[in-house]
């Protein structure tokens, strides 16, 4: 198998894109719905907590340099337990890929092409993703290097166009707010999308230098971006309408009116969503394929990538509709995310520590 | 290698058949493009009557005439939305296409009963237009929906232009009378003002207006503003009250006033109006401090004396007093009628702290006193500084 090399800048952009995915499109509505005017603060809190937890992940990675997450699992857990752990992480990648694929399906069906079967979006999208994953992470990284700046600049221009609708009164009153709901929101936010970035540990060995710094920096930048998007949504759309809309950002773009002739700019935001989701799914799909290849020591990714399309598009249909998706997110997102983002890394760290300690003991006895 | 490329090209060509055009194909000839919708609710039968203005593309390009009407008005009656949509399709015979509609008109009795369902239905639609203006009519809806406008061929487009022009230039229509504004205020105590339209000088629906030179006859005209609290109409204001309300709310940057003095008059246009509002509490009494600044243009000067710095200052003082009197009058009228025209209840709710604790009751906003200060300066006196004196001098 080839050994690609990612520059620190590419990895920084990949981290941001992986986190952006579909989250900045879906999350603000849920946040504003319960935490009202203070909801823009929650991403900052969730981001800060996750950065602390990410230090744990990076500590684990630093103990096994040049090893991917799957290889770390095998090294720490041994043949059987390690294999089980690795399978869990491959499943996690598969889960994320399927959910995000479903997100794009839901969005496209609801807003762009209501009569087209949702599976058609999934399969068409996954075919391109499959092609990207066969080409490798360096191709995905280069594509992302080109697309992400365009996405950010377009988003910024669109924000500027909505300034006439801005009202500061929409941020009042700041208090009182529902503490319980805010804590729950923050924890869910940590799970989706922050904990999902743990899957990037599969590609971290391919980063030439400053991987840790750029990973944390990427997280920090995304945290600020999500907070800014939520802040912007409150200021432009208001708490009431944002909390009722499924896609508040889409609604805002729909209502841009530069003149009676230039209005309805929602297709621009649809393109942004398609781009960010493409990069996110490409990364997780690639991680999934690479994980399987590393676990079963396969050399050619192609024959893993192609059948995975059917598996992903099948799992993507697990939720009946968006209501079930939102319900699952509210009830189980944190528990699911914490398993892969906190519990398993802690177990791996603990076992690794015990192994190192016992090895040292053995060495001492041998001396 | 060549064979491999050929296979890829063939696969890509085959995949194009899976593209969305197969399912979401739209034929323009199969669409009933809606330009305007009218909704009435009959409290006796509990039925909705919905009118659609469906654009006739041939009529838009042709010269106006009865056989080439720019739009046709269809109406259907039903108890709920699904009934109305299915009945509409029975009558129209094409798929309703709401993406390009320009205005919605509801009757005052429907607005008084509450338009929550309409707003929810509208907000649910992905292809909706939330920046279109919502109008209320006191005239029979049938007449409104069966009238042609003169200069604009489409009534919806004409009404939208009317509302936007009024909001921008004359301040008798709130620029926040769009669908999205009323949706935003649905769960707060904020007030929305919707323009009221009626038919001028006509008792009959008038579809032959192109043949009538008197454009006023049967024309749609703005008659006032409907006060909406959440989704319900709670009262109405005349055009001059609407103007004053919007000035004090800070939504009206341009407006006209006439000053009278010793039988002479001066027309003044206010432009670039800025309003600073602050709610404070002094000795347990809430005070709403409003500082209004406006720039003045003399439109018509019929005073018998040349404009000097001295009498210009006099005019300025008189104008300030006049404006203060006008604005205090509407403020008191709102209180008297129990209309929270200036969203004071919401402002009170937002005020946090010990001193505001007793002010969060429902009617506490009525205790608020208005402290109004007006500042203005002349920026345009026109081409003549000394008006001509004629016979009447």
XYZ file of C-alpha atoms in Angstrom:
760
model
C 0.000 0.000 0.000
C 1.253 3.501 -0.837
C 2.289 5.849 1.948
C 0.864 9.310 1.203
C 2.317 12.443 2.712
C 0.085 15.260 3.929
C 1.420 18.703 4.657
C 0.509 20.334 7.953
C -1.641 22.911 6.091
C -3.545 20.141 4.298
C -4.167 18.340 7.567
C -5.330 21.575 9.202
C -7.858 22.112 6.393
C -8.926 18.460 6.489
C -9.656 18.762 10.221
C -11.844 21.812 9.643
C -13.679 20.221 6.707
C -14.214 16.988 8.591
C -15.825 18.935 11.419
C -17.871 21.237 9.187
C -19.536 18.428 7.228
C -23.250 18.742 7.683
C -23.008 19.936 11.288
C -23.039 23.676 10.722
C -26.203 23.168 8.723
C -28.142 21.103 11.257
C -26.715 21.983 14.645
C -27.721 25.683 14.963
C -31.423 24.880 14.752
C -31.216 22.410 17.652
C -29.018 24.748 19.660
C -31.230 27.801 19.207
C -34.364 25.746 19.876
C -33.376 25.055 23.461
C -30.665 27.511 24.449
C -32.198 30.559 22.702
C -30.060 33.706 22.704
C -27.022 32.139 24.374
C -26.779 29.237 21.948
C -23.801 30.772 20.155
C -21.759 30.320 23.348
C -22.349 26.553 23.480
C -20.051 25.656 20.558
C -17.272 27.535 22.361
C -17.824 25.478 25.527
C -18.164 22.191 23.629
C -15.071 23.033 21.575
C -13.021 23.867 24.676
C -13.976 20.583 26.372
C -13.281 18.577 23.230
C -9.856 20.175 22.817
C -9.021 18.923 26.329
C -10.235 15.434 25.362
C -8.353 15.671 22.051
C -5.136 16.074 24.038
C -5.885 12.589 25.389
C -6.243 11.233 21.836
C -3.027 12.916 20.783
C -1.246 11.520 23.835
C -2.347 8.046 22.757
C -1.168 8.704 19.194
C 2.189 10.057 20.424
C 2.855 6.795 22.239
C 2.695 4.956 18.915
C 4.226 7.267 16.332
C 3.647 6.362 12.679
C 0.804 4.074 13.740
C -2.803 4.636 12.733
C -5.698 4.192 15.158
C -6.369 0.676 13.813
C -2.732 -0.292 14.198
C -2.700 1.159 17.731
C -5.755 -0.970 18.613
C -4.032 -4.093 17.309
C -0.788 -3.269 19.061
C -2.422 -2.459 22.400
C -5.200 -5.053 22.436
C -3.447 -7.927 20.696
C -4.878 -10.154 18.012
C -8.434 -10.678 19.283
C -9.289 -7.782 21.611
C -7.364 -5.361 19.419
C -9.200 -6.656 16.373
C -12.514 -6.105 18.170
C -11.540 -2.544 19.065
C -10.405 -1.883 15.501
C -13.687 -3.265 14.175
C -15.556 -0.932 16.513
C -13.718 2.050 15.085
C -14.302 0.871 11.518
C -17.989 0.591 12.384
C -17.876 4.117 13.809
C -16.449 5.426 10.522
C -19.131 3.521 8.660
C -21.814 4.974 10.948
C -20.614 8.537 10.409
C -20.385 8.040 6.646
C -23.916 6.653 6.530
C -25.404 9.396 8.699
C -23.802 12.167 6.729
C -24.848 10.477 3.482
C -28.387 10.421 4.819
C -28.064 14.089 5.747
C -27.298 15.017 2.161
C -30.131 12.758 0.978
C -32.605 14.387 3.344
C -31.510 17.853 2.387
C -31.559 17.287 -1.360
C -34.919 15.551 -1.251
C -36.497 18.174 0.946
C -35.188 21.273 -0.739
C -33.916 20.612 -4.237
C -35.449 17.549 -5.890
C -38.461 16.305 -3.938
C -39.537 13.615 -6.386
C -36.181 11.881 -6.834
C -35.763 8.716 -4.695
C -33.425 9.376 -1.798
C -31.323 6.283 -2.585
C -30.444 7.803 -5.912
C -28.756 10.762 -4.160
C -26.900 8.364 -1.890
C -25.618 6.108 -4.636
C -24.638 8.933 -6.991
C -22.831 10.745 -4.204
C -21.135 7.609 -2.921
C -19.868 6.714 -6.369
C -17.857 9.933 -6.437
C -16.752 9.400 -2.840
C -15.670 5.864 -3.708
C -13.624 7.186 -6.608
C -12.022 9.778 -4.295
C -11.176 7.139 -1.702
C -9.578 4.884 -4.336
C -7.446 7.827 -5.447
C -6.241 8.258 -1.868
C -6.079 10.769 0.949
C -3.578 13.039 -0.807
C -6.089 13.529 -3.650
C -8.848 14.262 -1.114
C -6.535 16.658 0.728
C -5.616 18.514 -2.460
C -9.288 18.790 -3.461
C -10.079 20.105 -0.014
C -7.221 22.586 -0.245
C -8.919 24.033 -3.303
C -12.558 23.837 -2.140
C -12.490 24.900 1.518
C -11.184 28.459 0.970
C -13.849 28.945 -1.734
C -16.512 27.689 0.679
C -15.385 29.987 3.490
C -15.145 33.045 1.226
C -18.574 32.360 -0.342
C -20.088 31.911 3.095
C -18.559 35.179 4.236
C -19.909 37.040 1.182
C -23.367 35.581 1.771
C -23.201 36.707 5.400
C -22.414 40.233 4.235
C -25.436 40.207 1.928
C -27.756 39.475 4.841
C -26.569 42.385 6.988
C -29.697 44.480 6.150
C -31.760 41.871 8.028
C -29.570 42.020 11.122
C -31.185 43.098 14.423
C -29.301 43.302 17.723
C -32.582 43.058 19.644
C -32.746 39.419 18.614
C -30.004 38.701 21.166
C -32.155 39.938 24.044
C -32.863 38.757 26.677
C -29.661 36.848 27.397
C -31.039 35.563 30.665
C -32.694 33.458 32.004
C -32.019 30.287 30.054
C -32.530 26.571 30.533
C -29.331 25.224 32.133
C -30.301 21.569 31.768
C -31.084 21.896 28.102
C -27.875 23.851 27.530
C -25.736 21.191 29.238
C -27.458 18.487 27.189
C -26.942 20.502 24.025
C -23.258 20.994 24.807
C -22.737 17.283 25.406
C -24.572 16.343 22.206
C -22.511 18.908 20.368
C -19.334 17.300 21.667
C -20.485 13.997 20.225
C -21.558 15.425 16.884
C -19.385 16.667 15.295
C -16.416 17.075 17.668
C -15.833 13.454 18.761
C -16.147 12.318 15.168
C -12.794 13.964 14.461
C -11.195 11.144 16.453
C -11.426 9.090 13.261
C -8.742 11.392 11.836
C -6.311 9.429 14.028
C -6.417 6.858 11.228
C -4.698 9.267 8.837
C -2.558 11.153 11.341
C 0.570 9.020 10.651
C 0.578 10.370 7.090
C 1.055 13.962 8.218
C 4.602 15.112 7.644
C 4.958 17.383 10.649
C 3.116 19.414 13.307
C 0.124 17.068 13.180
C -0.925 17.636 16.786
C -0.702 21.401 16.593
C -2.695 21.536 13.355
C -5.300 19.106 14.626
C -5.961 21.268 17.680
C -5.782 24.451 15.635
C -8.301 23.039 13.153
C -10.625 22.188 16.013
C -10.253 25.665 17.465
C -10.979 27.320 14.116
C -14.051 25.159 13.564
C -15.290 25.979 17.075
C -15.099 29.670 16.265
C -16.733 29.122 12.879
C -19.687 27.209 14.341
C -20.133 29.823 17.038
C -20.052 32.580 14.427
C -22.570 30.794 12.197
C -24.944 30.342 15.162
C -24.455 33.989 16.171
C -25.159 35.081 12.621
C -28.286 32.911 12.410
C -29.699 34.431 15.613
C -28.952 37.979 14.460
C -30.426 37.486 11.019
C -33.283 35.047 11.446
C -34.108 35.478 15.119
C -34.562 32.861 17.802
C -38.176 32.017 16.977
C -37.722 31.264 13.297
C -34.321 29.575 13.687
C -35.691 27.162 16.237
C -38.609 26.213 13.978
C -36.600 25.752 10.790
C -34.738 22.522 10.024
C -32.164 24.324 7.896
C -31.962 27.897 9.228
C -28.959 28.776 7.084
C -30.862 27.691 3.996
C -33.871 29.782 5.075
C -31.646 32.846 5.470
C -30.206 32.430 2.004
C -33.684 31.915 0.609
C -34.672 35.288 1.997
C -31.735 37.307 0.728
C -33.105 40.082 -1.400
C -30.540 42.333 -3.002
C -33.123 43.801 -5.355
C -36.533 42.575 -6.533
C -34.651 40.844 -9.357
C -31.824 39.284 -7.360
C -33.265 37.060 -4.682
C -33.433 33.394 -3.651
C -29.723 32.628 -3.380
C -30.294 29.295 -1.667
C -28.639 27.281 -4.424
C -25.339 28.865 -3.374
C -25.700 27.486 0.134
C -26.751 24.119 -1.309
C -23.475 24.030 -3.232
C -21.584 24.846 -0.050
C -23.321 22.009 1.772
C -22.646 19.571 -1.058
C -18.969 20.565 -1.041
C -18.441 20.312 2.716
C -20.335 17.032 2.918
C -18.361 15.651 -0.008
C -15.085 16.317 1.806
C -16.370 14.957 5.104
C -17.708 11.733 3.626
C -14.580 11.318 1.529
C -12.434 11.445 4.662
C -14.563 9.082 6.762
C -15.107 6.731 3.817
C -11.379 6.673 3.186
C -10.711 6.064 6.913
C -13.192 3.193 6.821
C -11.593 1.641 3.728
C -8.084 2.179 5.069
C -9.099 0.703 8.442
C -10.427 -2.451 6.765
C -7.291 -2.709 4.615
C -5.020 -2.306 7.643
C -7.000 -4.750 9.751
C -7.103 -7.475 7.143
C -3.766 -6.512 5.585
C -5.197 -5.887 2.137
C -3.123 -4.008 -0.405
C -5.690 -2.790 -2.929
C -8.316 -0.351 -1.649
C -10.460 -0.578 -4.799
C -12.185 -3.856 -3.980
C -12.991 -2.692 -0.478
C -14.234 0.697 -1.632
C -16.721 -0.473 -4.245
C -18.865 -2.892 -2.190
C -18.836 -0.432 0.698
C -21.129 1.828 -1.389
C -23.951 -0.663 -0.985
C -23.307 -1.098 2.722
C -23.214 2.659 3.391
C -26.294 3.402 1.297
C -28.101 0.570 3.120
C -27.186 1.848 6.611
C -28.080 5.375 5.485
C -31.684 4.209 5.189
C -31.760 3.045 8.830
C -33.616 6.194 9.922
C -37.121 6.384 8.587
C -37.093 10.154 8.335
C -35.479 13.279 9.715
C -37.693 13.228 12.830
C -36.262 9.843 13.854
C -32.778 11.156 13.097
C -33.268 14.215 15.347
C -34.824 12.055 18.077
C -31.855 9.678 18.004
C -29.459 12.617 18.142
C -31.206 14.115 21.168
C -31.355 10.816 23.045
C -28.227 8.858 22.201
C -25.694 11.052 20.401
C -23.572 11.734 23.454
C -23.609 8.137 24.729
C -22.613 6.872 21.287
C -19.942 9.540 20.797
C -18.534 9.137 24.307
C -18.007 5.402 23.720
C -15.693 6.093 20.787
C -14.318 9.459 21.891
C -13.737 8.955 25.624
C -14.243 5.381 26.873
C -12.355 3.402 24.216
C -9.395 5.840 24.063
C -9.185 5.704 27.889
C -9.187 1.880 27.806
C -6.514 1.912 25.103
C -4.423 4.359 27.126
C -4.853 2.356 30.330
C -3.969 -0.964 28.672
C -1.045 0.658 26.904
C 0.178 2.080 30.246
C -0.169 -1.307 31.968
C 1.656 -3.048 29.112
C 4.504 -0.570 29.174
C 4.726 -0.840 32.945
C 4.793 -4.654 32.869
C 7.356 -4.601 30.027
C 9.543 -2.318 32.098
C 9.122 -4.641 35.095
C 10.087 -7.605 32.930
C 13.130 -5.715 31.631
C 14.145 -4.841 35.198
C 13.791 -8.467 36.264
C 15.801 -9.565 33.231
C 18.588 -7.120 34.146
C -5.759 1.660 -21.179
C -7.962 2.860 -24.016
C -10.514 0.122 -23.317
C -10.526 1.081 -19.639
C -11.246 4.712 -20.530
C -14.016 3.650 -22.885
C -15.600 1.561 -20.120
C -15.492 4.547 -17.768
C -17.107 6.800 -20.396
C -19.860 4.220 -21.033
C -20.507 3.844 -17.287
C -20.713 7.634 -16.875
C -23.104 7.871 -19.833
C -25.294 5.152 -18.322
C -25.284 6.888 -14.969
C -26.617 10.096 -16.464
C -29.920 8.254 -16.880
C -30.070 8.027 -13.093
C -29.848 11.783 -12.753
C -32.653 13.698 -11.189
C -34.222 15.022 -14.399
C -36.132 11.770 -14.719
C -38.046 12.386 -11.512
C -38.048 16.124 -10.955
C -38.591 17.209 -14.511
C -40.749 20.346 -14.678
C -42.581 21.311 -17.864
C -43.491 24.973 -17.856
C -46.675 24.274 -19.827
C -47.915 22.029 -17.038
C -47.535 24.670 -14.337
C -50.101 27.038 -12.941
C -47.826 29.907 -11.892
C -49.403 31.737 -8.986
C -48.901 35.483 -8.793
C -51.140 36.252 -5.847
C -53.260 34.394 -3.328
C -56.337 35.613 -1.510
C -57.745 33.858 1.547
C -61.077 34.339 3.258
C -62.583 32.450 6.165
C -66.287 32.149 6.755
C -66.912 31.760 10.489
C -70.432 30.411 9.874
C -69.500 27.541 7.562
C -65.960 27.274 9.013
C -64.688 27.049 5.470
C -61.786 28.723 3.767
C -62.183 30.333 0.378
C -58.925 30.636 -1.497
C -58.377 32.662 -4.652
C -55.414 32.150 -6.952
C -54.200 34.546 -9.600
C -52.715 32.235 -12.200
C -50.434 33.895 -14.732
C -51.326 33.538 -18.392
C -47.901 33.825 -20.071
C -49.449 34.686 -23.459
C -51.412 37.494 -21.854
C -48.276 38.997 -20.329
C -46.610 39.435 -23.676
C -49.717 40.462 -25.615
C -51.482 43.817 -25.506
C -54.051 43.927 -22.709
C -57.478 42.773 -23.704
C -60.270 40.579 -22.474
C -59.261 37.566 -24.572
C -55.619 37.844 -23.566
C -55.846 38.431 -19.853
C -52.473 38.587 -18.057
C -53.878 36.370 -15.326
C -57.005 34.470 -14.403
C -58.578 34.325 -10.972
C -59.598 30.869 -9.760
C -61.232 30.191 -6.449
C -61.899 27.084 -4.395
C -63.569 26.439 -1.085
C -62.690 23.829 1.494
C -62.365 23.058 5.168
C -58.656 22.363 5.127
C -55.508 22.760 3.079
C -55.523 19.320 1.466
C -59.115 19.826 0.308
C -58.259 23.197 -1.148
C -55.191 21.931 -2.998
C -57.016 18.953 -4.483
C -60.008 21.106 -5.456
C -57.702 23.710 -6.979
C -56.094 21.050 -9.126
C -59.547 19.898 -10.237
C -60.406 23.399 -11.375
C -57.094 24.575 -12.743
C -55.906 21.379 -14.383
C -52.239 22.222 -13.917
C -49.804 21.825 -11.040
C -49.881 24.805 -8.714
C -46.498 26.519 -8.758
C -46.175 28.904 -5.824
C -42.467 29.778 -6.187
C -43.088 33.112 -7.911
C -46.012 34.557 -6.049
C -45.763 38.143 -4.945
C -48.479 38.862 -2.407
C -51.048 37.285 -0.128
C -54.286 39.071 0.715
C -56.442 37.958 3.630
C -59.796 39.327 4.667
C -60.076 41.258 7.916
C -62.454 38.666 9.377
C -59.896 35.957 8.671
C -57.111 38.098 10.181
C -59.256 38.684 13.268
C -59.932 34.951 13.627
C -56.175 34.244 13.432
C -54.023 33.232 10.502
C -51.800 30.734 12.352
C -52.625 27.855 10.018
C -51.834 29.897 6.940
C -48.477 30.975 8.370
C -47.589 27.430 9.399
C -48.569 26.077 6.005
C -46.557 28.789 4.295
C -43.480 28.325 6.497
C -43.585 24.588 5.947
C -43.136 24.985 2.193
C -39.516 24.691 1.128
C -40.006 26.782 -1.980
C -41.831 29.566 -0.139
C -41.178 33.273 -0.481
C -41.041 34.706 2.983
C -40.261 38.266 1.986
C -43.558 38.808 0.209
C -45.954 41.256 1.823
C -49.113 40.124 3.517
C -52.142 42.386 3.005
C -55.449 42.655 4.795
C -58.568 43.796 3.026
C -61.809 45.188 4.355
C -63.402 45.087 0.910
C -64.967 41.847 -0.304
C -62.109 39.576 -1.351
C -63.889 38.629 -4.551
C -63.689 42.237 -5.750
C -60.020 42.515 -4.851
C -59.181 39.309 -6.657
C -61.166 40.159 -9.765
C -59.587 43.499 -10.469
C -56.889 44.344 -12.960
C -54.303 46.945 -12.113
C -53.497 49.455 -14.812
C -49.759 50.010 -15.007
C -48.634 46.621 -13.749
C -50.294 43.765 -15.533
C -50.120 41.458 -12.539
C -51.986 42.448 -9.407
C -49.608 40.655 -7.036
C -46.603 42.436 -8.512
C -48.458 45.757 -8.362
C -49.412 45.300 -4.720
C -45.870 44.336 -3.780
C -44.504 47.398 -5.577
C -47.120 49.560 -3.834
C -46.132 48.281 -0.393
C -42.399 48.521 -1.004
C -42.645 52.009 -2.470
C -44.826 53.238 0.380
C -42.493 51.748 2.970
C -39.468 53.358 1.343
C -40.765 56.765 0.365
C -43.831 57.695 2.424
C -43.733 55.583 5.564
C -47.378 54.569 5.693
C -46.546 50.876 5.258
C -44.175 49.060 7.556
C -41.234 47.507 5.766
C -41.611 44.662 8.262
C -45.007 43.560 7.006
C -43.626 40.536 5.214
C -44.532 36.931 5.820
C -41.261 36.321 7.641
C -41.882 39.232 10.015
C -45.254 37.966 11.128
C -43.779 34.453 11.532
C -40.990 35.857 13.704
C -43.474 37.683 15.923
C -45.754 34.658 16.302
C -44.280 33.643 19.649
C -43.435 37.040 21.101
C -45.471 40.013 22.222
C -44.124 42.142 19.364
C -46.603 43.829 17.037
C -46.699 43.486 13.258
C -48.412 46.004 11.018
C -49.942 44.755 7.798
C -51.131 47.128 5.074
C -54.874 47.296 4.506
C -56.025 47.557 0.894
C -59.417 48.330 -0.511
C -61.091 49.148 -3.809
C -61.602 52.744 -4.751
C -64.933 54.079 -6.007
C -66.406 50.804 -7.183
C -69.004 48.392 -5.945
C -68.512 45.742 -8.587
C -65.576 43.496 -9.463
C -63.868 45.228 -12.331
C -62.079 43.174 -14.939
C -62.460 45.715 -17.739
C -60.215 48.402 -16.371
C -57.978 48.561 -19.426
C -60.879 50.084 -21.355
C -61.558 52.712 -18.686
C -59.531 55.949 -18.789
C -60.368 56.883 -15.210
C -57.665 54.836 -13.524
C -58.917 55.668 -10.032
C -62.197 53.931 -10.607
C -61.957 50.430 -9.212
C -58.283 50.757 -8.375
C -56.712 49.100 -5.363
C -55.760 51.628 -2.737
C -54.053 51.575 0.645
C -56.429 52.552 3.403
C -54.514 51.894 6.608
C -52.672 49.328 8.653
C -53.855 46.242 10.519
C -52.378 45.767 13.998
C -51.388 42.132 14.380
C -50.545 40.546 17.705
C -49.087 37.082 17.148
C -51.351 35.803 14.363
C -54.441 37.883 15.134
C -55.633 41.282 14.016
C -56.477 43.318 17.101
C -57.193 46.696 15.553
C -56.669 49.072 12.674
C -54.952 52.386 12.163
C -55.589 55.016 9.512
C -52.803 56.039 7.168
C -51.756 59.102 9.174
C -51.690 57.106 12.426
C -49.665 54.441 10.650
C -47.187 57.103 9.618
C -46.825 58.413 13.196
C -46.549 54.904 14.635
C -43.817 53.926 12.235
C -41.925 57.178 12.900
C -41.896 56.512 16.638
C -40.951 52.876 16.101
C -37.949 54.065 14.102
C -39.092 52.250 10.966
C -39.928 55.329 9.002
C -37.036 57.301 7.577
C -38.977 59.493 5.144
C -42.290 61.206 5.691
C -44.203 64.378 4.861
C -45.860 66.945 7.122
C -47.627 70.251 6.575
C -47.151 73.200 8.927
C -49.870 75.827 9.105
C -49.266 79.346 10.312
C -51.629 82.320 9.994
C -53.484 80.694 7.152
C -50.239 79.958 5.283
C -48.669 76.600 4.935
C -45.329 74.936 4.417
C -44.851 71.349 3.228
C -41.844 69.652 4.720
C -40.302 66.315 3.929
C -38.310 64.578 6.653
C -35.506 62.351 5.493
C -32.724 60.322 7.098
C -34.712 60.045 10.307
C -32.912 58.295 13.129
C -34.584 57.197 16.348
C -32.735 56.208 19.525
C -34.885 54.441 22.091
C -34.003 53.565 25.644
C -36.115 52.280 28.503
C -35.037 53.481 31.950
C -36.603 53.508 35.365
C -36.644 56.564 37.616
C -38.173 56.426 41.098
C -40.046 53.273 40.210
C -41.555 54.814 37.086
C -40.482 53.339 33.762
C -39.602 56.002 31.231
C -39.212 55.423 27.509
C -36.666 57.950 26.306
C -36.900 58.546 22.601
C -34.508 60.788 20.780
C -35.529 61.554 17.224
C -33.299 63.274 14.723
C -34.432 64.173 11.246
C -33.269 66.218 8.302
C -35.760 68.535 6.620
C -36.442 69.509 3.037
C -38.850 72.287 2.192
C -41.141 70.993 -0.525
C -43.583 73.859 -0.760
C -43.222 77.219 0.941
C -46.213 79.557 0.949
C -45.112 81.838 3.785
C -45.270 85.525 2.967
C -41.772 86.336 4.099
C -38.306 85.485 2.848
C -36.553 82.624 4.510
C -34.085 83.992 7.035
C -32.094 82.256 9.702
C -34.476 83.690 12.299
C -37.728 82.487 10.769
C -36.105 79.229 9.703
C -35.374 78.594 13.382
C -38.975 79.490 14.177
C -40.186 76.968 11.598
C -37.832 74.401 13.045
C -39.210 74.932 16.558
C -42.784 74.795 15.298
C -42.009 71.614 13.399
C -40.488 70.014 16.492
C -43.583 70.876 18.546
C -45.835 69.657 15.773
C -44.003 66.333 15.512
C -43.909 65.835 19.285
C -47.667 66.508 19.487
C -48.330 64.075 16.656
C -46.199 61.330 18.158
C -47.476 61.749 21.716
C -51.023 61.562 20.358
C -50.422 58.166 18.757
C -48.591 56.939 21.854
C -51.553 57.848 24.061
C -54.014 56.428 21.554
C -52.209 53.092 21.667
C -52.354 53.013 25.454
C -56.002 53.968 25.491
C -56.953 51.298 22.997
C -54.773 48.700 24.755
C -52.571 48.375 21.680
C -48.898 47.915 22.423
C -47.858 49.672 19.245
C -44.209 50.107 20.222
C -43.378 46.630 21.558
C -42.981 48.042 25.048
C -44.133 44.803 26.673
C -41.310 42.904 24.951
C -38.834 45.655 25.875
C -39.969 45.431 29.513
C -39.577 41.640 29.458
C -36.038 42.066 28.208
C -35.151 44.478 31.029
C -33.467 42.501 33.757
C -32.581 43.543 37.295
C -34.161 44.146 40.684
C -35.779 47.444 39.762
C -37.636 45.832 36.865
C -38.971 42.890 38.870
C -42.452 44.367 39.353
C -42.634 45.476 35.749
C -42.919 42.047 34.153
C -46.697 41.817 34.517
C -48.849 41.754 31.423
C -50.163 45.340 31.439
C -47.142 47.024 33.023
C -46.215 48.581 29.693
C -49.105 50.990 30.109
C -47.288 52.577 33.052
C -44.415 53.620 30.841
C -44.074 57.353 30.292
C -42.832 58.762 27.043
C -39.978 61.246 27.159
C -39.638 62.466 23.603
C -36.981 64.761 22.220
C -36.924 65.884 18.605
C -33.973 67.448 16.834
C -33.923 68.521 13.246
C -32.031 70.593 10.735
C -32.802 71.952 7.283
C -30.691 70.447 4.563
C -32.631 71.595 1.508
C -34.668 74.760 1.210
C -35.175 74.552 -2.530
C -34.376 76.881 -5.385
C -36.173 79.991 -4.034
C -35.409 81.483 -0.655
C -38.070 84.189 -0.950
C -41.465 82.859 -2.122
C -43.405 84.863 -4.752
C -46.220 86.953 -3.372
C -49.418 86.816 -5.382
C -52.920 88.053 -4.898
C -53.491 86.168 -1.715
C -50.630 87.940 0.114
